[in-house]
PDB file of C-alpha atoms in Angstrom:
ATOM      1  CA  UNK W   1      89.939  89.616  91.400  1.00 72.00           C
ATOM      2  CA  UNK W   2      90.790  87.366  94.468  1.00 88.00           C
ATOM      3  CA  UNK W   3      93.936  86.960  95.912  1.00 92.00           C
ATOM      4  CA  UNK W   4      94.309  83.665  98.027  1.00 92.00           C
ATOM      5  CA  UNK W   5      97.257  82.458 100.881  1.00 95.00           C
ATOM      6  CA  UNK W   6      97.313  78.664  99.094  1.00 96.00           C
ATOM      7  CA  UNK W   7      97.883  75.569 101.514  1.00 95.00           C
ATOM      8  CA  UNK W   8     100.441  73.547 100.450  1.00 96.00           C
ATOM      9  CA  UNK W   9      98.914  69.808  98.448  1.00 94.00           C
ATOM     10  CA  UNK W  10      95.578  71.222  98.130  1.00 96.00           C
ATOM     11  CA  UNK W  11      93.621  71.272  94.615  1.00 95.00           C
ATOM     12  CA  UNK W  12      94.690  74.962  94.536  1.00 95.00           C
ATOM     13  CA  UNK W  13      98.263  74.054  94.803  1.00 96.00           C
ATOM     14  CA  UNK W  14      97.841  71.682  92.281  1.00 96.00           C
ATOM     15  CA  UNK W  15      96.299  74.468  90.100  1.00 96.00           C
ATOM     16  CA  UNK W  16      99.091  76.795  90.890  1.00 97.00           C
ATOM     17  CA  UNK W  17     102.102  73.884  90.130  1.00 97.00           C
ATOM     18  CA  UNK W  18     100.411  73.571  86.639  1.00 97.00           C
ATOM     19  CA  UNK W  19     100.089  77.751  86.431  1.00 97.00           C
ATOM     20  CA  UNK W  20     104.071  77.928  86.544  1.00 97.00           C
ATOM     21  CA  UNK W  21     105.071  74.261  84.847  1.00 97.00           C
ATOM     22  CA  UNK W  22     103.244  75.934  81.658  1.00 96.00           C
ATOM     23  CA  UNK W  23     104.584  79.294  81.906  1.00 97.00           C
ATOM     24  CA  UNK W  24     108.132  78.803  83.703  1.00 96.00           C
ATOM     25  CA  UNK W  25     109.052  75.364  83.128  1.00 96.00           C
ATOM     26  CA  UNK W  26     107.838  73.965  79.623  1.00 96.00           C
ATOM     27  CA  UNK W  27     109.185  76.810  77.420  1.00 95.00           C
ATOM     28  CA  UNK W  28     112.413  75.586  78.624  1.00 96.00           C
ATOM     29  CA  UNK W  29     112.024  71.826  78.407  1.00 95.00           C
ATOM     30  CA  UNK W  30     112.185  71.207  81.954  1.00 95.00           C
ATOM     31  CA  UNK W  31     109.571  69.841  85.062  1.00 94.00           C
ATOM     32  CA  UNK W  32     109.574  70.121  88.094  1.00 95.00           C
ATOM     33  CA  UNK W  33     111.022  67.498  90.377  1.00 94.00           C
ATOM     34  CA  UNK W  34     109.872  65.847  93.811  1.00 95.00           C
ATOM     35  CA  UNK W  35     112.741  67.647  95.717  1.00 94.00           C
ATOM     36  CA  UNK W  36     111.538  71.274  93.797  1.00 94.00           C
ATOM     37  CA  UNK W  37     108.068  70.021  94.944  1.00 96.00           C
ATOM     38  CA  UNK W  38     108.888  69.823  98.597  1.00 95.00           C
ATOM     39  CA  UNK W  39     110.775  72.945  99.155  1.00 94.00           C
ATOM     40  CA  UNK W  40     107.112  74.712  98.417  1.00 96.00           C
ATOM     41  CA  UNK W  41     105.944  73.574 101.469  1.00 95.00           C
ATOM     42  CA  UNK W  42     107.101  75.352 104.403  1.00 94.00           C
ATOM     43  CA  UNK W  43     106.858  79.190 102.049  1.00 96.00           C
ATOM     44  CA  UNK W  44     103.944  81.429 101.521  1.00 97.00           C
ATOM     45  CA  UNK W  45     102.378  80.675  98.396  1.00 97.00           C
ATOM     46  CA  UNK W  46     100.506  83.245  96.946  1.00 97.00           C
ATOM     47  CA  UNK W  47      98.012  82.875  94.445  1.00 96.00           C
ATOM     48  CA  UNK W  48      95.455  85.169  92.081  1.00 95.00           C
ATOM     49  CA  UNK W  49      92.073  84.387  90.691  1.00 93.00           C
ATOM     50  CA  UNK W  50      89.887  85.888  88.443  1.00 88.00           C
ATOM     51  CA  UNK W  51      86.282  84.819  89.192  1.00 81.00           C
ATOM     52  CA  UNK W  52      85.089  85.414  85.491  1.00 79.00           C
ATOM     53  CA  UNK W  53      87.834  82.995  83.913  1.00 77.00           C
ATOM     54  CA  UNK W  54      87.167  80.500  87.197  1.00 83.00           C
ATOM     55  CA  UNK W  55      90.800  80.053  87.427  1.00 91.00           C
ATOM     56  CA  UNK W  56      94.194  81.023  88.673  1.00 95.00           C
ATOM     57  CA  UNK W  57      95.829  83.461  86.402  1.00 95.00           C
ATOM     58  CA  UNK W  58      99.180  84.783  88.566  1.00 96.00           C
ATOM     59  CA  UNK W  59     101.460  83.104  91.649  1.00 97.00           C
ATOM     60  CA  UNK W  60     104.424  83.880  93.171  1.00 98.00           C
ATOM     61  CA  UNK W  61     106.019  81.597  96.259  1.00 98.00           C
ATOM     62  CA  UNK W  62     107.858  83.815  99.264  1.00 98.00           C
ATOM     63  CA  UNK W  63     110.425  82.203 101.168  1.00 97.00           C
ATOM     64  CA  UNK W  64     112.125  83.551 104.589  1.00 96.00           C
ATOM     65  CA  UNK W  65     115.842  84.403 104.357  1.00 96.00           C
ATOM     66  CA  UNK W  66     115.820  85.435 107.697  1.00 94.00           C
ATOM     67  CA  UNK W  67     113.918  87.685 110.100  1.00 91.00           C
ATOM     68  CA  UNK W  68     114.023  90.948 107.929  1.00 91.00           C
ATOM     69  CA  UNK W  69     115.063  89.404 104.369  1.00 95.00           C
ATOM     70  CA  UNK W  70     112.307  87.096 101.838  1.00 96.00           C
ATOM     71  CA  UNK W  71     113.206  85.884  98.634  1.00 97.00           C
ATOM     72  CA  UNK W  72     110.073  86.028  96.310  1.00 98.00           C
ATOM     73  CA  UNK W  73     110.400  83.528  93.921  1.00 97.00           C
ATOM     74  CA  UNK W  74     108.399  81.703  90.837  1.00 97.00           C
ATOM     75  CA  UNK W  75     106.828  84.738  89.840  1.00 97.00           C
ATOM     76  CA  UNK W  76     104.092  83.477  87.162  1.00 97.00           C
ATOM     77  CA  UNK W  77     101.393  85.024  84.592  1.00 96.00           C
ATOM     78  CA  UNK W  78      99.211  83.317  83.214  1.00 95.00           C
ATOM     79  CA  UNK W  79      99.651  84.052  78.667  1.00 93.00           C
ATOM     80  CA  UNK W  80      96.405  85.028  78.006  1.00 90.00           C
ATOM     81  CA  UNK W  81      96.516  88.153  80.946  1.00 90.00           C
ATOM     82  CA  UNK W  82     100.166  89.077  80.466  1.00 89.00           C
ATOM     83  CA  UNK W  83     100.811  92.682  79.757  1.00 86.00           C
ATOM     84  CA  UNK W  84      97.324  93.318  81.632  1.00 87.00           C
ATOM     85  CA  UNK W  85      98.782  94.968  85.035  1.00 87.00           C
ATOM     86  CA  UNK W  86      97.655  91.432  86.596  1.00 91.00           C
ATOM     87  CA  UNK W  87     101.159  90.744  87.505  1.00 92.00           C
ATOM     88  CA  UNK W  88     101.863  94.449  88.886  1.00 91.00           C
ATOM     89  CA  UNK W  89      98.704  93.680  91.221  1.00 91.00           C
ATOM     90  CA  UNK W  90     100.179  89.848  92.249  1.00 94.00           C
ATOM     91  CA  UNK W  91     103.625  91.614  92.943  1.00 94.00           C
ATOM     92  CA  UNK W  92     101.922  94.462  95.307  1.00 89.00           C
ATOM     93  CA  UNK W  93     100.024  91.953  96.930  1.00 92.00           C
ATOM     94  CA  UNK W  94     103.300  89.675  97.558  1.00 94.00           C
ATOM     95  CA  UNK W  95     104.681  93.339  98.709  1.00 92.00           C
ATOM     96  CA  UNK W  96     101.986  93.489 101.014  1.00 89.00           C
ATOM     97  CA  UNK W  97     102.486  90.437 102.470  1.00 93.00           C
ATOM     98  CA  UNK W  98     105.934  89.800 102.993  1.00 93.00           C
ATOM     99  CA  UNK W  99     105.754  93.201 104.771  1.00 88.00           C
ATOM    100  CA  UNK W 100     102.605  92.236 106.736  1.00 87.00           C
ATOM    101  CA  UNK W 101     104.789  88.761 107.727  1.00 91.00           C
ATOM    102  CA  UNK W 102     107.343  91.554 109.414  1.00 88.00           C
ATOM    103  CA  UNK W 103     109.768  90.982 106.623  1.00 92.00           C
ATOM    104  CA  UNK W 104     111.894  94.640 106.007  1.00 89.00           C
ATOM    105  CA  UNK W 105     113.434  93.524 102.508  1.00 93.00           C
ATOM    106  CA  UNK W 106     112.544  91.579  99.362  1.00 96.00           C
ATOM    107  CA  UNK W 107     115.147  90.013  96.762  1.00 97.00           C
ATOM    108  CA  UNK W 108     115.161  87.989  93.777  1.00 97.00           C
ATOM    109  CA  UNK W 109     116.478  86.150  90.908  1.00 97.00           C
ATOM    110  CA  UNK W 110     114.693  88.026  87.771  1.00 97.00           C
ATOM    111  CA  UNK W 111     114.942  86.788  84.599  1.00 96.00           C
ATOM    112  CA  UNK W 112     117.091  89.297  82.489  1.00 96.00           C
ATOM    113  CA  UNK W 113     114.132  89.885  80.031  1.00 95.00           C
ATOM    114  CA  UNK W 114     112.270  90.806  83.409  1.00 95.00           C
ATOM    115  CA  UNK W 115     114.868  93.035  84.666  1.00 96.00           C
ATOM    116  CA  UNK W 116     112.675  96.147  83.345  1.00 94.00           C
ATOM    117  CA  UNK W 117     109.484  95.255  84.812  1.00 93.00           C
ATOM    118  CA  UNK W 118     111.027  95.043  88.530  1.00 95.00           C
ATOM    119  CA  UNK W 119     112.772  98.383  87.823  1.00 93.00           C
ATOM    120  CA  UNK W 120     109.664  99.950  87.384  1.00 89.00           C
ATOM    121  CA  UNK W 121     109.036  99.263  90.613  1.00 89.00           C
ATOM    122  CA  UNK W 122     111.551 100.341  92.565  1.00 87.00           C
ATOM    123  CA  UNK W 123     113.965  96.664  92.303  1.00 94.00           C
ATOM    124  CA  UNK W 124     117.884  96.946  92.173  1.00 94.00           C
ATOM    125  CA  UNK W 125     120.087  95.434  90.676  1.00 95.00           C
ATOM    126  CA  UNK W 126     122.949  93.973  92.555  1.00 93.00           C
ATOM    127  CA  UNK W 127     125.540  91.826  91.529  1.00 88.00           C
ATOM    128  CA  UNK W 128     126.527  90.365  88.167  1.00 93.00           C
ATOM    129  CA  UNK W 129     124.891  88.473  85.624  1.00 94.00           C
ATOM    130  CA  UNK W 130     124.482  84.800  86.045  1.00 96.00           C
ATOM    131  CA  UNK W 131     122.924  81.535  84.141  1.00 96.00           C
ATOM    132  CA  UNK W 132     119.638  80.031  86.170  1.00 95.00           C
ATOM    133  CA  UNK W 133     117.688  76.909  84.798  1.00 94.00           C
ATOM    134  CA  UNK W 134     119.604  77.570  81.257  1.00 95.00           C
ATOM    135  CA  UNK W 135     118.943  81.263  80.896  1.00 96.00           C
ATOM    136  CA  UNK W 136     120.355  85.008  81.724  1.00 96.00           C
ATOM    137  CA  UNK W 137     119.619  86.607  85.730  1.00 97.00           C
ATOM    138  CA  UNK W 138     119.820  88.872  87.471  1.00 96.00           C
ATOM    139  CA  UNK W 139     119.819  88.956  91.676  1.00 96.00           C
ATOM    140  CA  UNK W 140     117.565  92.166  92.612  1.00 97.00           C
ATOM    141  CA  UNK W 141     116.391  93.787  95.513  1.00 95.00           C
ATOM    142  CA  UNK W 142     113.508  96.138  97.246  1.00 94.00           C
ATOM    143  CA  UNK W 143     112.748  97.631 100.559  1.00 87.00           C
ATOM    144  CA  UNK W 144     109.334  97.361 101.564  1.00 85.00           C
ATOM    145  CA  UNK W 145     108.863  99.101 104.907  1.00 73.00           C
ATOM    146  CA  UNK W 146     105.688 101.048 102.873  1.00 73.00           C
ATOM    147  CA  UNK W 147     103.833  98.428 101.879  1.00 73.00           C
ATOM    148  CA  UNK W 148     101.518  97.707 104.992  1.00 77.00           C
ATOM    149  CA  UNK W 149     101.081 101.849 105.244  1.00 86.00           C
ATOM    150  CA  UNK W 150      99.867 101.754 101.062  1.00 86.00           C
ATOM    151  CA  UNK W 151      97.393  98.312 101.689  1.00 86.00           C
ATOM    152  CA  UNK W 152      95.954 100.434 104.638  1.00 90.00           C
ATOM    153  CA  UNK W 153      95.329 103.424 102.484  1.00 95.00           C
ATOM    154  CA  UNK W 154      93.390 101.163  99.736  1.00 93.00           C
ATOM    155  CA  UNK W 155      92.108  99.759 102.813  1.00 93.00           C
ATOM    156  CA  UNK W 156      90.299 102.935 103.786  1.00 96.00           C
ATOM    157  CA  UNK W 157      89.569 104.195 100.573  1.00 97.00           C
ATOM    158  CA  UNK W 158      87.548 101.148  99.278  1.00 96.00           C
ATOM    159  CA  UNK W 159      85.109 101.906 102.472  1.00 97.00           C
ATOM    160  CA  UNK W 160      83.811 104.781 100.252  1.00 97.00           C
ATOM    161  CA  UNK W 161      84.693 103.610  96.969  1.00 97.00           C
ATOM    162  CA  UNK W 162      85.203 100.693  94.826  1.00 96.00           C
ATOM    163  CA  UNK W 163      88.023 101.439  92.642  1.00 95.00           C
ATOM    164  CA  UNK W 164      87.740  98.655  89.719  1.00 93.00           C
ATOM    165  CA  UNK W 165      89.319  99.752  85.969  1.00 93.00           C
ATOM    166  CA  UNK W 166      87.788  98.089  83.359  1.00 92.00           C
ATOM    167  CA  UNK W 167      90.522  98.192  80.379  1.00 90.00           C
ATOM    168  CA  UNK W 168      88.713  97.212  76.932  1.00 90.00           C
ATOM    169  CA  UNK W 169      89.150  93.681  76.005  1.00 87.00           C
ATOM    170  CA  UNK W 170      91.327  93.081  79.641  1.00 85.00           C
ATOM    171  CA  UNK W 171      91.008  91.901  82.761  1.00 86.00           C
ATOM    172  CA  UNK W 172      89.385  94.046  85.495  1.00 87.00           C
ATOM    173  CA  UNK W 173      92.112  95.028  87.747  1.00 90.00           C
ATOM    174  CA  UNK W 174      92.470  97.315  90.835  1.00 90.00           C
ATOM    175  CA  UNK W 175      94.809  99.497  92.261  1.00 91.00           C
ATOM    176  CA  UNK W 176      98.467  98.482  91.133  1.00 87.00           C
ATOM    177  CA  UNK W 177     100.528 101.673  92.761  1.00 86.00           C
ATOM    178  CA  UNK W 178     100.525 103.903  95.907  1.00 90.00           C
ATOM    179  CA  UNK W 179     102.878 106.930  95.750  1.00 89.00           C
ATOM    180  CA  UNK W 180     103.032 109.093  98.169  1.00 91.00           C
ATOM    181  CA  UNK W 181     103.757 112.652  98.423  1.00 93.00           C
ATOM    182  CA  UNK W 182     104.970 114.080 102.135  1.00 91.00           C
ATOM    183  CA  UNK W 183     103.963 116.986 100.960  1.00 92.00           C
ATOM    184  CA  UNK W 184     102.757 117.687  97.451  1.00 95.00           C
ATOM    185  CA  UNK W 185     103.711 120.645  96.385  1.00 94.00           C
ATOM    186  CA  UNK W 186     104.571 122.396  99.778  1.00 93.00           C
ATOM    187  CA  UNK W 187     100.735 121.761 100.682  1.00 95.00           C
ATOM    188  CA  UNK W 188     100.008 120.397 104.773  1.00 96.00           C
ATOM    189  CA  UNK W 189      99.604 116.773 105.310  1.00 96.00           C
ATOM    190  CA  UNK W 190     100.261 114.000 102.983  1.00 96.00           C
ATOM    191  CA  UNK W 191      98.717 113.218 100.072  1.00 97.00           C
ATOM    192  CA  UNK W 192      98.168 109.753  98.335  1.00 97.00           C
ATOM    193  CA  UNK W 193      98.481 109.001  94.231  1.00 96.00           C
ATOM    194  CA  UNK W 194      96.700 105.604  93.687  1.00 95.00           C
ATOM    195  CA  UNK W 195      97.793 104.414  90.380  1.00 93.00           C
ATOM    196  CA  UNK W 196      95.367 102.357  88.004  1.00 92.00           C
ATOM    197  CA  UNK W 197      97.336 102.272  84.883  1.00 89.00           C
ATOM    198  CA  UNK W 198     100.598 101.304  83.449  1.00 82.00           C
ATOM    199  CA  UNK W 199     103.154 103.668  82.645  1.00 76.00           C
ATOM    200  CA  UNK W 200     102.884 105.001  79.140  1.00 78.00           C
ATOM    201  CA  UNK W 201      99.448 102.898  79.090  1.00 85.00           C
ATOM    202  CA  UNK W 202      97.270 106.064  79.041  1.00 86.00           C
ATOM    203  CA  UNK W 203      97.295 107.522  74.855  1.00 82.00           C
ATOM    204  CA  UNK W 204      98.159 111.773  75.329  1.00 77.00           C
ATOM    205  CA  UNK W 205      97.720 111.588  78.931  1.00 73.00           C
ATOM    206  CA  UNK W 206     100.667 112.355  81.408  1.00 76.00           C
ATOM    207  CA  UNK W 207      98.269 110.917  84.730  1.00 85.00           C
ATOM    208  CA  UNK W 208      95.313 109.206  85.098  1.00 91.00           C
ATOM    209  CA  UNK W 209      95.070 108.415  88.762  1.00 95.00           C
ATOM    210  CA  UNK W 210      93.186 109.030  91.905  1.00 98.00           C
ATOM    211  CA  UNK W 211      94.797 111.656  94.331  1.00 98.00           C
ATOM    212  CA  UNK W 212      93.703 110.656  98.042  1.00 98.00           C
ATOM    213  CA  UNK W 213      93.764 113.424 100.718  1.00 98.00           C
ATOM    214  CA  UNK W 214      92.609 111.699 104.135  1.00 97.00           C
ATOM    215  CA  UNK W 215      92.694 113.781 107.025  1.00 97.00           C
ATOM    216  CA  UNK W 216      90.731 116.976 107.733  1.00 97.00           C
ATOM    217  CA  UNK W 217      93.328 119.885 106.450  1.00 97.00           C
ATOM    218  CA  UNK W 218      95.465 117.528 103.934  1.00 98.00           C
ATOM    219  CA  UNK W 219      96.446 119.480 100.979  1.00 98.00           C
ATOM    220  CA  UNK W 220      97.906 119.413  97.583  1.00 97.00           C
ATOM    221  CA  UNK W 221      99.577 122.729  97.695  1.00 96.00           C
ATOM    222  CA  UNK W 222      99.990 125.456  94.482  1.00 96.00           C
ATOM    223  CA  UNK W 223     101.183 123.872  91.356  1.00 95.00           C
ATOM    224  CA  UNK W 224     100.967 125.105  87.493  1.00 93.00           C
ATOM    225  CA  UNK W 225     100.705 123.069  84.527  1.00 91.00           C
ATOM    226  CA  UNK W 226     101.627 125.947  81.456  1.00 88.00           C
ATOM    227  CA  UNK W 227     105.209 125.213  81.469  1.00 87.00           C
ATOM    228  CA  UNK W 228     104.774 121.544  80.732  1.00 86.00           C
ATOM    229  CA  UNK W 229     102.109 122.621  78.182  1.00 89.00           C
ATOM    230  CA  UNK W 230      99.471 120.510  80.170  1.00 91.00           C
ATOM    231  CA  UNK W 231      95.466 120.908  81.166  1.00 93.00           C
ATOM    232  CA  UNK W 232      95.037 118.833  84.282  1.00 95.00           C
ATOM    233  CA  UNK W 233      90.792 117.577  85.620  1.00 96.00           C
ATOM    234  CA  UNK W 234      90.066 117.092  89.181  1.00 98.00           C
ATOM    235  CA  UNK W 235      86.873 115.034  89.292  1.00 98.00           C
ATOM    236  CA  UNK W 236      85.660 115.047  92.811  1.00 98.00           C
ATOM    237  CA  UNK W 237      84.614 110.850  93.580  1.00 98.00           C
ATOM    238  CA  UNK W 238      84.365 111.148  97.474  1.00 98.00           C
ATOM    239  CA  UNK W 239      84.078 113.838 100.370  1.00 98.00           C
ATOM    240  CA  UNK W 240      84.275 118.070 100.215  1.00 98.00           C
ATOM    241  CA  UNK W 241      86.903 120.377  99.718  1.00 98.00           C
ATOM    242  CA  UNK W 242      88.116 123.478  99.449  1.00 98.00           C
ATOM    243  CA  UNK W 243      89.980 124.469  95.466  1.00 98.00           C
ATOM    244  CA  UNK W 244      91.758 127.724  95.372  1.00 98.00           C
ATOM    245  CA  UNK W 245      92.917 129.260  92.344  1.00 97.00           C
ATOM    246  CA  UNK W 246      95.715 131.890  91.739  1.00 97.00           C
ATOM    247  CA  UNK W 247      97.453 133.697  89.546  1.00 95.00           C
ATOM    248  CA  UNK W 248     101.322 133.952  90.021  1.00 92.00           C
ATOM    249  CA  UNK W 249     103.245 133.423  92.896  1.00 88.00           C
ATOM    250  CA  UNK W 250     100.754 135.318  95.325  1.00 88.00           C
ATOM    251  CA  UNK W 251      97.630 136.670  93.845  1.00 93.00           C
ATOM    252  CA  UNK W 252      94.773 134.650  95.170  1.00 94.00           C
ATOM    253  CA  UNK W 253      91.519 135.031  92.527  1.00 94.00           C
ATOM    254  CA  UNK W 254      89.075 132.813  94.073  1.00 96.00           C
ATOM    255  CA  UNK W 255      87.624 130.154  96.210  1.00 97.00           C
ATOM    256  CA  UNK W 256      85.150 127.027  95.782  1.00 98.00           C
ATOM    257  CA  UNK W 257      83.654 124.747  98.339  1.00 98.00           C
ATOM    258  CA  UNK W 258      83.209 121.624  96.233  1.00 98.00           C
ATOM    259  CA  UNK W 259      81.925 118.088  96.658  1.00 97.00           C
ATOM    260  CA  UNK W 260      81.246 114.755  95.140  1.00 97.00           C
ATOM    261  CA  UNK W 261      80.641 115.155  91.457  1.00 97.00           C
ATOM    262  CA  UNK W 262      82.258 118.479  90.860  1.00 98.00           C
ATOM    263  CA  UNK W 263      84.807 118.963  88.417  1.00 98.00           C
ATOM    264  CA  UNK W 264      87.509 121.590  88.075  1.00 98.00           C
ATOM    265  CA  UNK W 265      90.199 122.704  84.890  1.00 97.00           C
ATOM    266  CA  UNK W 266      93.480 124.436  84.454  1.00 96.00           C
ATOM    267  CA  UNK W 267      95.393 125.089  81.661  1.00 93.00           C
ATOM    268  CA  UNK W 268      97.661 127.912  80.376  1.00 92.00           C
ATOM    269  CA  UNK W 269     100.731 129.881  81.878  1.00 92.00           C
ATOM    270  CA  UNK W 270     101.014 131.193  85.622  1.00 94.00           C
ATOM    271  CA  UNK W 271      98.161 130.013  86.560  1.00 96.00           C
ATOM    272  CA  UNK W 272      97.877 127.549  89.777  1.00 97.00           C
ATOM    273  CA  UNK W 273      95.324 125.354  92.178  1.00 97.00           C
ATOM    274  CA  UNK W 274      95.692 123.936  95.242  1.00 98.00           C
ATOM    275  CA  UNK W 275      92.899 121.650  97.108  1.00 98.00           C
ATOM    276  CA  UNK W 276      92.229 121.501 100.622  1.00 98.00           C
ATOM    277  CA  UNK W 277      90.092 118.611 102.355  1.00 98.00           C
ATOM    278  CA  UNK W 278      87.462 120.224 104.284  1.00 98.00           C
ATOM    279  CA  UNK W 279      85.149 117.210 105.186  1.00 97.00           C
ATOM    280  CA  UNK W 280      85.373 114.232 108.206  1.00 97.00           C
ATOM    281  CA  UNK W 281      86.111 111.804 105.735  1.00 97.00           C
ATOM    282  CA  UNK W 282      89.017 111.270 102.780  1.00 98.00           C
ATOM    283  CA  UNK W 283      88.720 113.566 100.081  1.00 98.00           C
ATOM    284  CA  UNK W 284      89.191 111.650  96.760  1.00 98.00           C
ATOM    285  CA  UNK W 285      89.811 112.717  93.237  1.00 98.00           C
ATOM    286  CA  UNK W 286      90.307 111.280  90.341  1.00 98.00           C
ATOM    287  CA  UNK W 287      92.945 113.424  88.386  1.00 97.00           C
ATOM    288  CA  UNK W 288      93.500 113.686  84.282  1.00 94.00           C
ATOM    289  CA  UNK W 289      96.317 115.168  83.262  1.00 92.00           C
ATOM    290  CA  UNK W 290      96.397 115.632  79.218  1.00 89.00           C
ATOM    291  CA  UNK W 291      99.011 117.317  77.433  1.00 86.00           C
ATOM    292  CA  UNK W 292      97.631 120.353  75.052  1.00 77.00           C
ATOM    293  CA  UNK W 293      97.772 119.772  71.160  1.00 73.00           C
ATOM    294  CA  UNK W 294     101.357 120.948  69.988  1.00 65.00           C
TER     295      UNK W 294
END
């Protein structure tokens, strides 16, 4: 999965014009003009490749408002990857960018059967419905001010690790979310949650996601998972740690130094675990959380 700045008139262009004629333009009878041509060429155009298909898949075009405000515009997936989480990845990448450009706030005109998807990521709504090329929209809007600190967390996790989900019959895809937690859980430090599925993607499963503790003495503090009748897997990928376990609000029961390819469990009511990172280097874990049978 390659994601590509694309100069303006080159074959790549070319291949990205045709990318959103097919899926933006054609379905509603229209083209794209010379003068819709031109105003591509002073904007960021952004542009996603999948090396096993040879060709562009997902595009999106950013264009400056002003010094702190870029409108991201012409938002395209390619039919036979839609629904894949290839067009969460090409809109954190266009986060990461516009951010990275020194840009403070994104808006748009979404498509009102697209409304949903930008809402799951943090877009707002603001303003009133109105008609664009022949069809419903609405205007929306996101701060970004996170996005360069997220990219820089991927950043240093992929020196240890190559985080790459393989979904069956899908596109490969990496990470499409970065959440993080200032504490978790009362712990110390900050702790990352580096999402690789969709919401409600996962079948019984509340999380599947990698938990990312980078500095020396980061911690997900005490947590339990009986009341929401859950078991929840750490499965140690990177780095050393220290797991505590404890029953109640203060009874400490016992203590594990663990590293790469360890794997902890909890389940059942008052019971709690907290992780420490112990090690010079991130401490990363991929976490399961499945809910018990009813």
């Amino acid at each position: 999965m390659n994601f590509k700045i694309i100069e303006y008139q080159t074959d790549e262009y070319q291949e990205m014009l045709a990318l959103r004629t097919r899926i933006l333009r054609e379905p509603l009878g229209l083209i794209f003009t010379d003068e819709d041509i031109k105003m591509d060429k002073d904007d960021m155009l952004l542009g996603l490749i999948l090396p096993e298909k040879q060709k562009m898949v997902a595009c999106c075009i950013l264009t400056r408002i002003d010094d702190k405000v870029v409108k991201m515009r012409q938002m395209a997936v390619d039919t036979d990857v839609q629904k894949s989480g290839l067009g969460t990845s090409m809109l954190s990448f266009a986060e990461y960018v516009a951010e990275r450009e020194g840009f403070e706030k994104i808006v748009l005109h979404a498509r009102k059967v697209a409304v949903d998807f930008y809402r799951k990521y943090d877009y707002k709504i603001i303003g009133d419905e109105f008609t664009e090329v022949g069809i419903p929209h609405f205007e929306m809007e996101k701060q970004i001010k996170m996005e360069k600190e997220k990219q820089q967390v991927i950043d240093e996790v992929s020196k240890y690790i190559d985080i790459t989900l393989t979904p069956f019959g899908k596109p490969q895809r990496g990470v499409i979310d970065v959440e993080k937690r200032d504490p978790m859980y009362g712990g110390n430090g900050v702790v990352y949650m580096l999402s690789v599925f969709e919401k409600g993607e996962l079948v019984n499963n509340r999380i599947g996601t990698y938990m990312v503790l980078l500095n020396k003495g980061d911690q997900a503090g005490f947590h339990e998972h009986g009341t929401k009748k859950e078991q929840e897997l750490y499965v140690l990928v990177h780095g050393e740690g220290e797991y505590i376990e404890r029953e109640g609000q203060d009874k400490i029961t016992r203590k594990f130094n663990l590293k790469k390819g360890n794997v902890t469990s909890i389940q059942g009511d008052d019971n709690y675990h907290s992780i420490i990172n112990t090690g010079d280097e991130p401490l990363i874990i991929f976490v399961v959380t499945t809910y018990e049978k009813a």
